[in-house]
Tab-separated table of C-alpha atoms and ligand atoms in Angstrom:
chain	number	residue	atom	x	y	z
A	25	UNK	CA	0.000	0.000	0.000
A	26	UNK	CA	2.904	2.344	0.603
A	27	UNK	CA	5.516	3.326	-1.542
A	28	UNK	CA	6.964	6.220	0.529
A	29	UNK	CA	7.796	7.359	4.195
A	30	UNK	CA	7.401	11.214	4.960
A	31	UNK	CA	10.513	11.403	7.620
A	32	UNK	CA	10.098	13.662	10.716
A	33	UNK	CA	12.643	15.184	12.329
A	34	UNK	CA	13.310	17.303	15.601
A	35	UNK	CA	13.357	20.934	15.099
A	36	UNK	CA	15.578	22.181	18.148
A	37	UNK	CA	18.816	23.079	16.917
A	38	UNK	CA	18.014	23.190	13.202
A	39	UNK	CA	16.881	26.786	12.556
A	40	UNK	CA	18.938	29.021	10.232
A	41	UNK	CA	21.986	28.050	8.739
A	42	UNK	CA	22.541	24.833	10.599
A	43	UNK	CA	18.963	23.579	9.189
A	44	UNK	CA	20.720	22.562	5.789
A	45	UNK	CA	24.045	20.704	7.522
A	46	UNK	CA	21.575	19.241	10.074
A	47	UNK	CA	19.026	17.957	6.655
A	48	UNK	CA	21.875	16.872	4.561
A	49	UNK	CA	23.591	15.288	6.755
A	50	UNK	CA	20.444	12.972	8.171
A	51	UNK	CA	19.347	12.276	4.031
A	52	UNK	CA	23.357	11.023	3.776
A	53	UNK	CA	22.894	8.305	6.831
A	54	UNK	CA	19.286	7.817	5.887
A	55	UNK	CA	21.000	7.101	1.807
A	56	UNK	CA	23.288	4.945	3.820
A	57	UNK	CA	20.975	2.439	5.803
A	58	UNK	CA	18.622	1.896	2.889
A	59	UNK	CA	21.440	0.798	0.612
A	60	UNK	CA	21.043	-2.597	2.406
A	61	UNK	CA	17.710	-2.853	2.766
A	62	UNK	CA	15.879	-4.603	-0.664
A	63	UNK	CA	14.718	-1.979	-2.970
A	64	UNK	CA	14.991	0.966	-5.024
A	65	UNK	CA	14.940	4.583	-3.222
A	66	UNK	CA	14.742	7.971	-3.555
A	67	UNK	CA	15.583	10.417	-1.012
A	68	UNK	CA	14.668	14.360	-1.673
A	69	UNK	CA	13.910	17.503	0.659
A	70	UNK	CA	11.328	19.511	0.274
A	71	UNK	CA	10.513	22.592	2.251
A	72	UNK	CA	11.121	21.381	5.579
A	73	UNK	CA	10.470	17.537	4.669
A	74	UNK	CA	12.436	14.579	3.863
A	75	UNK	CA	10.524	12.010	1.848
A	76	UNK	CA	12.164	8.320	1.195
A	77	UNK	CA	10.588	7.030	-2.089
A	78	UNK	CA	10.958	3.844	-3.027
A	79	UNK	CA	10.746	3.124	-6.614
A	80	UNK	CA	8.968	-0.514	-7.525
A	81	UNK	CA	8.812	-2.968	-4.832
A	82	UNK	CA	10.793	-2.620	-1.606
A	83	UNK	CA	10.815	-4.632	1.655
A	84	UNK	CA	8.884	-2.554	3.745
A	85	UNK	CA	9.773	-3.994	6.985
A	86	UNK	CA	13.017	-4.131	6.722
A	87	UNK	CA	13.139	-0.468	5.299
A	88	UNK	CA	10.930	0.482	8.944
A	89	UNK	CA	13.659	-1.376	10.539
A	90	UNK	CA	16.678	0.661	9.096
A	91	UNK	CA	15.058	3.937	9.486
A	92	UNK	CA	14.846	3.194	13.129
A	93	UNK	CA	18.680	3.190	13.470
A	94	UNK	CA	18.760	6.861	12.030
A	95	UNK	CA	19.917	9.277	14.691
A	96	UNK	CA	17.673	12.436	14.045
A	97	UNK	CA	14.315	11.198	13.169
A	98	UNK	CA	11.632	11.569	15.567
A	99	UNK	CA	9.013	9.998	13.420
A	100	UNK	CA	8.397	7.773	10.187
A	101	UNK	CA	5.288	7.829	8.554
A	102	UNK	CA	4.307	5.935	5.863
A	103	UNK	CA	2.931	7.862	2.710
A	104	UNK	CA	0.323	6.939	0.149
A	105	UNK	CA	1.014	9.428	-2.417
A	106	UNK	CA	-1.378	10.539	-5.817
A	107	UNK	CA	-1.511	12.497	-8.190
A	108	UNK	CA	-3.033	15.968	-7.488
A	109	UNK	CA	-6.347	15.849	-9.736
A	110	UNK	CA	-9.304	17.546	-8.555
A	111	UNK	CA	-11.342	16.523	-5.305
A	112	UNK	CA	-13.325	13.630	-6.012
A	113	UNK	CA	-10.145	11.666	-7.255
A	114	UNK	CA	-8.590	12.703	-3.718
A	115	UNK	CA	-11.554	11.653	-1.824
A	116	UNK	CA	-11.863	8.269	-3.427
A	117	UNK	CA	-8.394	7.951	-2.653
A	118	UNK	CA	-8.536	9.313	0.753
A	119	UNK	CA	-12.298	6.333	1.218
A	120	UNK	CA	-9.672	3.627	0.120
A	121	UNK	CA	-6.615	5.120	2.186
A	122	UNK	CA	-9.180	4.966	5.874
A	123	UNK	CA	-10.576	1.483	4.574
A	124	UNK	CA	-7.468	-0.211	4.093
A	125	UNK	CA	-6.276	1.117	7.626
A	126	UNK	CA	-8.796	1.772	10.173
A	127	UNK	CA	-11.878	0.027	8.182
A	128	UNK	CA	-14.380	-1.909	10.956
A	129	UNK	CA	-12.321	-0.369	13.491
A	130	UNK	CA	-13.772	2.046	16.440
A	131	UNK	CA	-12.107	4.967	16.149
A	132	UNK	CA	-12.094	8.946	16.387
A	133	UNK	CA	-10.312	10.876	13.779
A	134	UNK	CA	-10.056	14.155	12.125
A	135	UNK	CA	-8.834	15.388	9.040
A	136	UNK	CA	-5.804	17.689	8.948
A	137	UNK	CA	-5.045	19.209	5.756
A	138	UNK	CA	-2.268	21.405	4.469
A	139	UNK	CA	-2.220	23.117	1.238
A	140	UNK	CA	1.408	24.190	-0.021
A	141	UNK	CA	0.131	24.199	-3.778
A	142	UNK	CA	-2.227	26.612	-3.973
A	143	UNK	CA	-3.737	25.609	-6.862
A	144	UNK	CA	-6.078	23.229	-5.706
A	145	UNK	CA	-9.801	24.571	-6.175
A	146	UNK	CA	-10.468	24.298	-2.329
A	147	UNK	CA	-9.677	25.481	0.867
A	148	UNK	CA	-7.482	23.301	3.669
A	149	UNK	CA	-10.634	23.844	5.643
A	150	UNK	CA	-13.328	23.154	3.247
A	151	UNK	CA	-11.528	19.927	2.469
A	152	UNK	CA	-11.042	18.963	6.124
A	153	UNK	CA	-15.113	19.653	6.410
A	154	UNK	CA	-16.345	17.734	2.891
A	155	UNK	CA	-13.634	14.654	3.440
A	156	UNK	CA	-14.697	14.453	7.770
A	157	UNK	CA	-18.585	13.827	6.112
A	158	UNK	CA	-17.660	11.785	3.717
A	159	UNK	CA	-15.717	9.367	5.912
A	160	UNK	CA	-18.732	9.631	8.729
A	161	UNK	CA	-20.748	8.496	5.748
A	162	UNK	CA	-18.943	5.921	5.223
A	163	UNK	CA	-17.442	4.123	7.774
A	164	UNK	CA	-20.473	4.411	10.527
A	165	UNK	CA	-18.513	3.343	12.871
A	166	UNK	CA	-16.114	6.059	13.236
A	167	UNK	CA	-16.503	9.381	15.398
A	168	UNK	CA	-15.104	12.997	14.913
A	169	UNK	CA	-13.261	14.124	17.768
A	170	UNK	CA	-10.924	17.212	16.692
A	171	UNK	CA	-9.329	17.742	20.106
A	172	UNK	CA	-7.491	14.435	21.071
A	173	UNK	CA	-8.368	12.315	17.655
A	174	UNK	CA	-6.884	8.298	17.683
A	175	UNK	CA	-6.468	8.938	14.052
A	176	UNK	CA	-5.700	12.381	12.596
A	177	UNK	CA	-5.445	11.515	8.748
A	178	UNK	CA	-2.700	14.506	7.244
A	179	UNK	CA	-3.637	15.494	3.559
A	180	UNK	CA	-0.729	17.143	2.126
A	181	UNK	CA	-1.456	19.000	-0.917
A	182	UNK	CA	1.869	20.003	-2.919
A	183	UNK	CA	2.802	18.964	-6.775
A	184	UNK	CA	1.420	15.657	-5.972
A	185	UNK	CA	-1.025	14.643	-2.693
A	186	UNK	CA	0.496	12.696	0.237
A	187	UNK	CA	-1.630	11.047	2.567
A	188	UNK	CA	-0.432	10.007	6.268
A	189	UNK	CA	-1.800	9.240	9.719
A	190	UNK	CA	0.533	6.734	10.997
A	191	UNK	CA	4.163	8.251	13.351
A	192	UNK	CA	6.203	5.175	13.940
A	193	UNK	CA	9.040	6.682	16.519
A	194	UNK	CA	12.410	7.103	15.554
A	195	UNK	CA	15.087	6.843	17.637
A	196	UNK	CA	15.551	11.174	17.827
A	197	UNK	CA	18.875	12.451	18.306
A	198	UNK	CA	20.872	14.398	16.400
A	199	UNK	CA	22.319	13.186	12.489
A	200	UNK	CA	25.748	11.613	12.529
A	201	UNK	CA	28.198	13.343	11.453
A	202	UNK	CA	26.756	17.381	12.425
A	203	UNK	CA	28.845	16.695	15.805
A	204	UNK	CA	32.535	15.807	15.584
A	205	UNK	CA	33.724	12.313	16.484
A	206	UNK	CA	35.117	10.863	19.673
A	207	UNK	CA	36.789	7.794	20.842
A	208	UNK	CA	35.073	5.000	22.896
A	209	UNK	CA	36.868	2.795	25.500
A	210	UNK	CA	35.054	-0.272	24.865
A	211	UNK	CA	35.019	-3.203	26.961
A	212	UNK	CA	33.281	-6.272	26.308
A	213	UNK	CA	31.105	-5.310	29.313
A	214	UNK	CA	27.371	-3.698	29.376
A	215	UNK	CA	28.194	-0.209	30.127
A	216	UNK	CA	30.277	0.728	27.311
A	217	UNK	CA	28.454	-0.046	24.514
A	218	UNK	CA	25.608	1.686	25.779
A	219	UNK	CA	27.772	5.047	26.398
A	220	UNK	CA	28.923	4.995	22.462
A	221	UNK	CA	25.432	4.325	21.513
A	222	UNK	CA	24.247	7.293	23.699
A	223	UNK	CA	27.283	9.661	22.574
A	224	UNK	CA	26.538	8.650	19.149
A	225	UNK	CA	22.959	9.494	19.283
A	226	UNK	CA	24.125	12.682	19.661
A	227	UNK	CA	25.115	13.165	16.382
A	228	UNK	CA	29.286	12.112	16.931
A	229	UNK	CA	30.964	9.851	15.145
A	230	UNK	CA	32.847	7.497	16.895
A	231	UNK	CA	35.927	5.513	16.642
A	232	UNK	CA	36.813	2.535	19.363
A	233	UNK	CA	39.513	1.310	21.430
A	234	UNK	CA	40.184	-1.994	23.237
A	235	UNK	CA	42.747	-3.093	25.504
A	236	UNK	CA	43.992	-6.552	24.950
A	237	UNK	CA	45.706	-8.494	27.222
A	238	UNK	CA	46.778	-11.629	25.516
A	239	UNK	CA	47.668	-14.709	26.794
A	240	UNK	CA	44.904	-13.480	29.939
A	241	UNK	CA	42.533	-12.150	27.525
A	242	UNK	CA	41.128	-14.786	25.004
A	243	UNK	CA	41.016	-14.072	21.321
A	244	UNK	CA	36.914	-14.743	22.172
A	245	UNK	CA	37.156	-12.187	24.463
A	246	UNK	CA	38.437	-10.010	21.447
A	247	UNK	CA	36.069	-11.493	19.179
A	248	UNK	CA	33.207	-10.507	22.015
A	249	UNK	CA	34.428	-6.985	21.622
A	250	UNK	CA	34.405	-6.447	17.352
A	251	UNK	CA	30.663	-8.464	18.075
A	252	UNK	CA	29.429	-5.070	19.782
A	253	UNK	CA	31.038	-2.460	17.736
A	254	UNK	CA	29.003	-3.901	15.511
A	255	UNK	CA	26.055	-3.815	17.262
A	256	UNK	CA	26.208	-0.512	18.149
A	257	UNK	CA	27.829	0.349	14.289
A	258	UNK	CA	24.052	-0.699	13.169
A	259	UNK	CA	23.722	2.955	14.658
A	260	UNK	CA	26.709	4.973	14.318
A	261	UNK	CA	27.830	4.039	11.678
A	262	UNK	CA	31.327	2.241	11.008
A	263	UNK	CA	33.593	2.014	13.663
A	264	UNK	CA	37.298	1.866	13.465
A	265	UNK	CA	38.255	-0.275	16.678
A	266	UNK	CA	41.943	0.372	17.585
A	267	UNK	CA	43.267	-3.182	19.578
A	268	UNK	CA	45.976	-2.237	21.676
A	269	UNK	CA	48.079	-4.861	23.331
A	270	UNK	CA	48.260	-3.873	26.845
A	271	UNK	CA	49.831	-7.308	28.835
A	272	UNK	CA	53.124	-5.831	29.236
A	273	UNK	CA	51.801	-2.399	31.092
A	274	UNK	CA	49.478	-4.319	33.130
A	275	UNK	CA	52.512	-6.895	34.374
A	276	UNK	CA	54.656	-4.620	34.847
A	277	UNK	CA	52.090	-2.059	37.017
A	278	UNK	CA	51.224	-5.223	38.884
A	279	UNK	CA	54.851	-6.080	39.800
A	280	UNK	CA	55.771	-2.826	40.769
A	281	UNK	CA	53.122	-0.824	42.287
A	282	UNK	CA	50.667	-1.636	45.356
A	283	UNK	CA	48.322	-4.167	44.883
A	284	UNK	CA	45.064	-2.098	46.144
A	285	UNK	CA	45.977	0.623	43.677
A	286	UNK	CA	46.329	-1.933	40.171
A	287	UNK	CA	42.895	-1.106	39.238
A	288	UNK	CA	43.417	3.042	39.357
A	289	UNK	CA	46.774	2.767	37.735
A	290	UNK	CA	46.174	0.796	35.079
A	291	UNK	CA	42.865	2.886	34.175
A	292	UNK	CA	45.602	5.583	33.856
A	293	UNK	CA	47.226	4.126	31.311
A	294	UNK	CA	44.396	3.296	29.268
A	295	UNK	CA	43.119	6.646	29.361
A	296	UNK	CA	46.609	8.057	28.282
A	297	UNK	CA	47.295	5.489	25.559
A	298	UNK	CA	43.138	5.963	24.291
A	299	UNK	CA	44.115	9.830	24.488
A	300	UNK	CA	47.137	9.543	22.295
A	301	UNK	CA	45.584	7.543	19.955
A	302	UNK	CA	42.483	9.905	19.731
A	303	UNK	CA	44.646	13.261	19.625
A	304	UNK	CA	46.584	11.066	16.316
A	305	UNK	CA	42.911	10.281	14.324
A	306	UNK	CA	41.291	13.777	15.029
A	307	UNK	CA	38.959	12.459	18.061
A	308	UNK	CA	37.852	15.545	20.354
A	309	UNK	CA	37.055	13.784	23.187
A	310	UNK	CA	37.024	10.374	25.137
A	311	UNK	CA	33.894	8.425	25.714
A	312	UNK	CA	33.969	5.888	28.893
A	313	UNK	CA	31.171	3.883	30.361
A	314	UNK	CA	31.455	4.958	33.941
A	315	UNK	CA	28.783	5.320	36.554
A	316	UNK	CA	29.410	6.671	39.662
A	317	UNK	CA	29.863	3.602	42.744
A	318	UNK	CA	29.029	0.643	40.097
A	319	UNK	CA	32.663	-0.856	41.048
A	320	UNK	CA	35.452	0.809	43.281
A	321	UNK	CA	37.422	1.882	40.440
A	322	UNK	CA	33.868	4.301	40.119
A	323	UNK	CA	33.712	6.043	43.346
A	324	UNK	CA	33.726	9.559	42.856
A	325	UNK	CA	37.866	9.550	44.573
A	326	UNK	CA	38.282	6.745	42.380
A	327	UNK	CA	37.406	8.923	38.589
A	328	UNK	CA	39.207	11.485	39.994
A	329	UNK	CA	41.819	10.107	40.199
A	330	UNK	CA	41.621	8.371	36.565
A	331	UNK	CA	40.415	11.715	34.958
A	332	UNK	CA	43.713	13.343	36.744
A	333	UNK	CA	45.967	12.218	33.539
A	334	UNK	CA	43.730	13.247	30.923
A	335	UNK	CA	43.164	16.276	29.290
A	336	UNK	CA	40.772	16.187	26.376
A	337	UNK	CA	36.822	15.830	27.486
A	338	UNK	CA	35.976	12.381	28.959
A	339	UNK	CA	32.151	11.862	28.107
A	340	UNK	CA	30.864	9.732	30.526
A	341	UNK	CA	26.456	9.385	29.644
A	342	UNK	CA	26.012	6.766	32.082
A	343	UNK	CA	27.660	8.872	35.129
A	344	UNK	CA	24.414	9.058	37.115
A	345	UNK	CA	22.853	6.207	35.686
A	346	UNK	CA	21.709	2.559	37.442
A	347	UNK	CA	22.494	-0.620	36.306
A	348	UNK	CA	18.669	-1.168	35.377
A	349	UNK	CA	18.307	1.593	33.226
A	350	UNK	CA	21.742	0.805	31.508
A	351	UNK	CA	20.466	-2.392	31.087
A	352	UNK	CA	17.459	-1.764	29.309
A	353	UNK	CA	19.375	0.642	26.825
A	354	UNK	CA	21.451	-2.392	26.070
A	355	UNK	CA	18.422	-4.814	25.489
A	356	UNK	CA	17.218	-2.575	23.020
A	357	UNK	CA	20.322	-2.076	21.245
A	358	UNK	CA	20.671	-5.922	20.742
A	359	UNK	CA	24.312	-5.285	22.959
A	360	UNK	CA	23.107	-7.069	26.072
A	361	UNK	CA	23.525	-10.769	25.102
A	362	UNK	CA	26.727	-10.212	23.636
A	363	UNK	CA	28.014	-8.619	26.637
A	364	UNK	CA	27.080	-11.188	29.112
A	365	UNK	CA	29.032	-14.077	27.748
A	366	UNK	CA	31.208	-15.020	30.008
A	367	UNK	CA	34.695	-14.503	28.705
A	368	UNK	CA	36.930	-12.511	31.043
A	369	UNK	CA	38.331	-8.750	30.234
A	370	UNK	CA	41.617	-7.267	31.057
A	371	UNK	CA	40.717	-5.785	34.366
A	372	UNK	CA	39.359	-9.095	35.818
A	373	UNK	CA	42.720	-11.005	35.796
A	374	UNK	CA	44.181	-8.674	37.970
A	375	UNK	CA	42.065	-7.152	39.913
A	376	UNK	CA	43.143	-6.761	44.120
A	377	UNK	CA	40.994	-8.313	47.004
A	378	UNK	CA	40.581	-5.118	48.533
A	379	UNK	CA	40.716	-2.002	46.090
A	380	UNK	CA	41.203	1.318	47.354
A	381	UNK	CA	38.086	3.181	47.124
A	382	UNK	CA	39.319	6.419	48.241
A	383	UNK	CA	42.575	6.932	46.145
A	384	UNK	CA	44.158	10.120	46.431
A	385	UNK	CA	45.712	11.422	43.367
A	386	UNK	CA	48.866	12.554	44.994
A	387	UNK	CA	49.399	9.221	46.529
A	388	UNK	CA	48.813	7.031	43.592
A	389	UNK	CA	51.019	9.529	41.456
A	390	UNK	CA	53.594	9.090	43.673
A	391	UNK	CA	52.805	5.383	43.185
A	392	UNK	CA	53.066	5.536	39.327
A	393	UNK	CA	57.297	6.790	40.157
A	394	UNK	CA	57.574	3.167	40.313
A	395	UNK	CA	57.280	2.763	36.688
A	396	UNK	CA	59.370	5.486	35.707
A	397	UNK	CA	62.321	2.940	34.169
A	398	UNK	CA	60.299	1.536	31.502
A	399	UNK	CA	56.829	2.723	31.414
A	400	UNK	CA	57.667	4.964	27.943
A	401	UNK	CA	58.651	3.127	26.172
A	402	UNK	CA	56.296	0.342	26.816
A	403	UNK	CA	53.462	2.588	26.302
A	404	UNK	CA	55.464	3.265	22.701
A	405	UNK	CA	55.360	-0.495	22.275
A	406	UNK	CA	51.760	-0.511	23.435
A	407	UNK	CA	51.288	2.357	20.879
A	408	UNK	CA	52.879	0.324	18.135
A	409	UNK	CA	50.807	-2.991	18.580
A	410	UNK	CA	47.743	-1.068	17.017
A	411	UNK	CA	45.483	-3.381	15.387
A	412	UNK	CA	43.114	-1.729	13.333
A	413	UNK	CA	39.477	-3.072	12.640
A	414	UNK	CA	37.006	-1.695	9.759
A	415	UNK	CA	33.596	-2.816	12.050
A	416	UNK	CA	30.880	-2.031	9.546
B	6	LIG	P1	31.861	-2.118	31.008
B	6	LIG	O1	30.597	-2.827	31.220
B	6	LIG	O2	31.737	-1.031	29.982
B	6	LIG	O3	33.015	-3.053	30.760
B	6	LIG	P2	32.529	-2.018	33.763
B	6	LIG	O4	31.406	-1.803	34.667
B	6	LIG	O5	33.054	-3.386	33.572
B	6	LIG	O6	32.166	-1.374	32.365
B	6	LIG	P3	35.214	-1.073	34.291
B	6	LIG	O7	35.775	-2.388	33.932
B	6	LIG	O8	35.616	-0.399	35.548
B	6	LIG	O9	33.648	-1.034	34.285
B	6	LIG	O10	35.535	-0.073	33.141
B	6	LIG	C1	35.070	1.239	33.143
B	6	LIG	C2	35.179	1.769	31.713
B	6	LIG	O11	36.530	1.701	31.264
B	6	LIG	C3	34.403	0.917	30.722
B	6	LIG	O12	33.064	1.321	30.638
B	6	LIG	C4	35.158	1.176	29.457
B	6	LIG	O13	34.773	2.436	28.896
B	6	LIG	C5	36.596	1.299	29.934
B	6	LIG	N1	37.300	-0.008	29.851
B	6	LIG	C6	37.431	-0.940	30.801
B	6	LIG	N2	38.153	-1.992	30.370
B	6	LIG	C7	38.491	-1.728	29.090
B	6	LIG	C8	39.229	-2.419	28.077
B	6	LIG	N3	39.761	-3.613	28.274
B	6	LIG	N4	39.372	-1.817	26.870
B	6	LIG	C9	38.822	-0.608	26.638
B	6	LIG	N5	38.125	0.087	27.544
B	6	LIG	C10	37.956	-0.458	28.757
B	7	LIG	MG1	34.461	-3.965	32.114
């Protein structure tokens, strides 16, 4: 029945100049996610509009399904579009449109019409008056109700006629792309696949970075982590996931430094090697899945003293979050299975008994002098061990 999807968008942040960057760059990722999706399509803007035709048959579905993964749109609706004759081609149109869809069915509408082409013989109102009769004539069983309508059926009247009364939600947000780009820390945990997603949403791109710690980390464990940058990639858009062999810091912090204090140090590092490697790709900021007291690495001492070595922006979008709500995020993203398989991360083989909770940054800097022989040029090595991954 449809052969087109009238795409709504968010208007905060889109007036003026930014309104075309903000437009072009949601048709680009919209152009993007339909290119796998079966079918034909053609994507145009029009006066405040973005319409996805498709052209012949298209899986309709699966097209739904895509546009639900663009950051930006706040609604699709699907679009029955005709020819603009005069009105008693639309209302036959507009009789088949409310059979096919609400037909039998107990409901209240009205009839919103807005005339951009003025050279249809009638008035927006007169129409909304002589189509609400007709379709009390017809379908008995329906009521008018003009305040709080089930159905309002739009009648769009511009070179051709789109009809619409169905909003499927989009995910809102802001386009990819109209926002910079930032690199994740992702672990194969929950949390930080959620905080990319969220960042993302946002309208950054983002790029990803993983600490291996072979032989302690498993190549599944690896395997676990390109698994979810594809996941959330389904949203962002491709991710470039940096795999940085870390073993050699982490033995070397945990033969030299206090036991308690592993955790804190070696979340140094990883912020200061992921900072390096986002100040080398163009990345303006960090993106971590943190939440305050979810582990003692967490407390509020404890990011303190991890944020203490870096200096670009650390985005943390889970900071105040619980584990419930994260969890649901990741459900819905399709992350959440993926990230409970059991195979162990980095910071699990060597994590203390008893962590510090209350590190103070002087004292764990002081710590970190411990290191001072080789610590360069191991984060060098670390550096060089880059193993880039294209996740699509
Ligand atoms: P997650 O579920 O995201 O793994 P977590 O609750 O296990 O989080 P931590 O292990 O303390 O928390 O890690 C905190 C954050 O540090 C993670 O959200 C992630 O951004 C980053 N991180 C932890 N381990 C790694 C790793 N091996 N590689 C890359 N980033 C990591
Ligand atoms: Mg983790």
């Amino acid at each position: 029945m449809f052969q087109a999807f009238l795409i709504k968008y968010g208007e905060i942040g889109v007036k003026g100049k930014n309104r075309y960057v903000f437009e072009d760059a949601l048709a680009d990722r919209i152009r993007q996610v339909l290119k796998d999706v079966e079918g034909f399509f053609r994507i145009s803007k029009e006066k405040g509009r973005i319409y996805v035709e498709a052209e012949g048959e298209f899986d309709y579905e699966e097209a739904v399904a895509a546009l639900q993964r663009v950051f930006g749109i706040v609604g699709i609706c699907p679009v029955v579009i005709v020819e603009r004759e005069g009105f008693e081609e639309l209302s036959s149109h507009v009789m088949s449109y409310v059979r096919e869809m609400y037909g039998g069915q107990k409901k209240t509408f009205k009839v919103h019409t807005r005339r951009a082409h003025k050279g249809f013989p009638m008035e927006s109102m007169e129409i909304n008056a002589e189509l609400g009769g007709r379709i009390l004539d017809e379908f008995p069983e329906m009521t008018v109700d003009v305040h709080k309508p089930d159905v309002t059926i739009h009648i769009e009247i511009r070179g051709r006629i789109y009809i619409y009364s169905e909003v499927i939600p989009g995910p809102g947000g802001m386009p990819l792309g109209t926002n910079g780009r930032s690199m994740l820390l992702l672990s194969g945990g929950i949390d930080s696949p959620v905080a990319g997603y969220m960042v993302a949403k946002r309208g950054v791109y983002i790029d990803a970075v993983y600490f291996h710690a072979p032989p302690y980390t498993s190549e599944r464990a690896k395997q676990k982590v390109v698994d979810l940058a594809k996941k959330v990639a389904a949203y962002s858009g491709p991710i470039r996931l940096h795999v940085i062999n870390f073993t050699d810091i982490q033995m070397y912090i945990y033969d030299q430094c206090p036991h308690d204090e592993l955790t804190i140090i070696m979340r140094r590092y990883m912020m200061r090697i992921a900072q390096q490697i986002a100040e080398d790709t163009g990345c303006l900021a960090l993106i971590t899945g943190e939440s305050i007291g979810q582990v003692a690495s967490q407390t509020v001492p404890s990011l303190a003293a991890t944020n203490d070595v870096c200096t670009l922006p650390v985005f943390r979008p889970l900071i105040a979050f619980d584990k419930e709500d994260i969890v649901t995020i990741a459900k819905k993203i399709d992350t959440y299975e993926i990230s409970i398989l059991p195979y162990e991360d980095c910071c699990t083989t060597f994590v203390a008994k008893h962590p510090v909770t209350k590190p103070r940054v002087d004292v764990i800097r002081r710590s970190e002098k411990a290191l001072a022989d080789k610590i360069d040029e191991m984060v060098e090595a670390a550096l060089a061990s880059d193993e880039i991954i294209e996740v699509e």
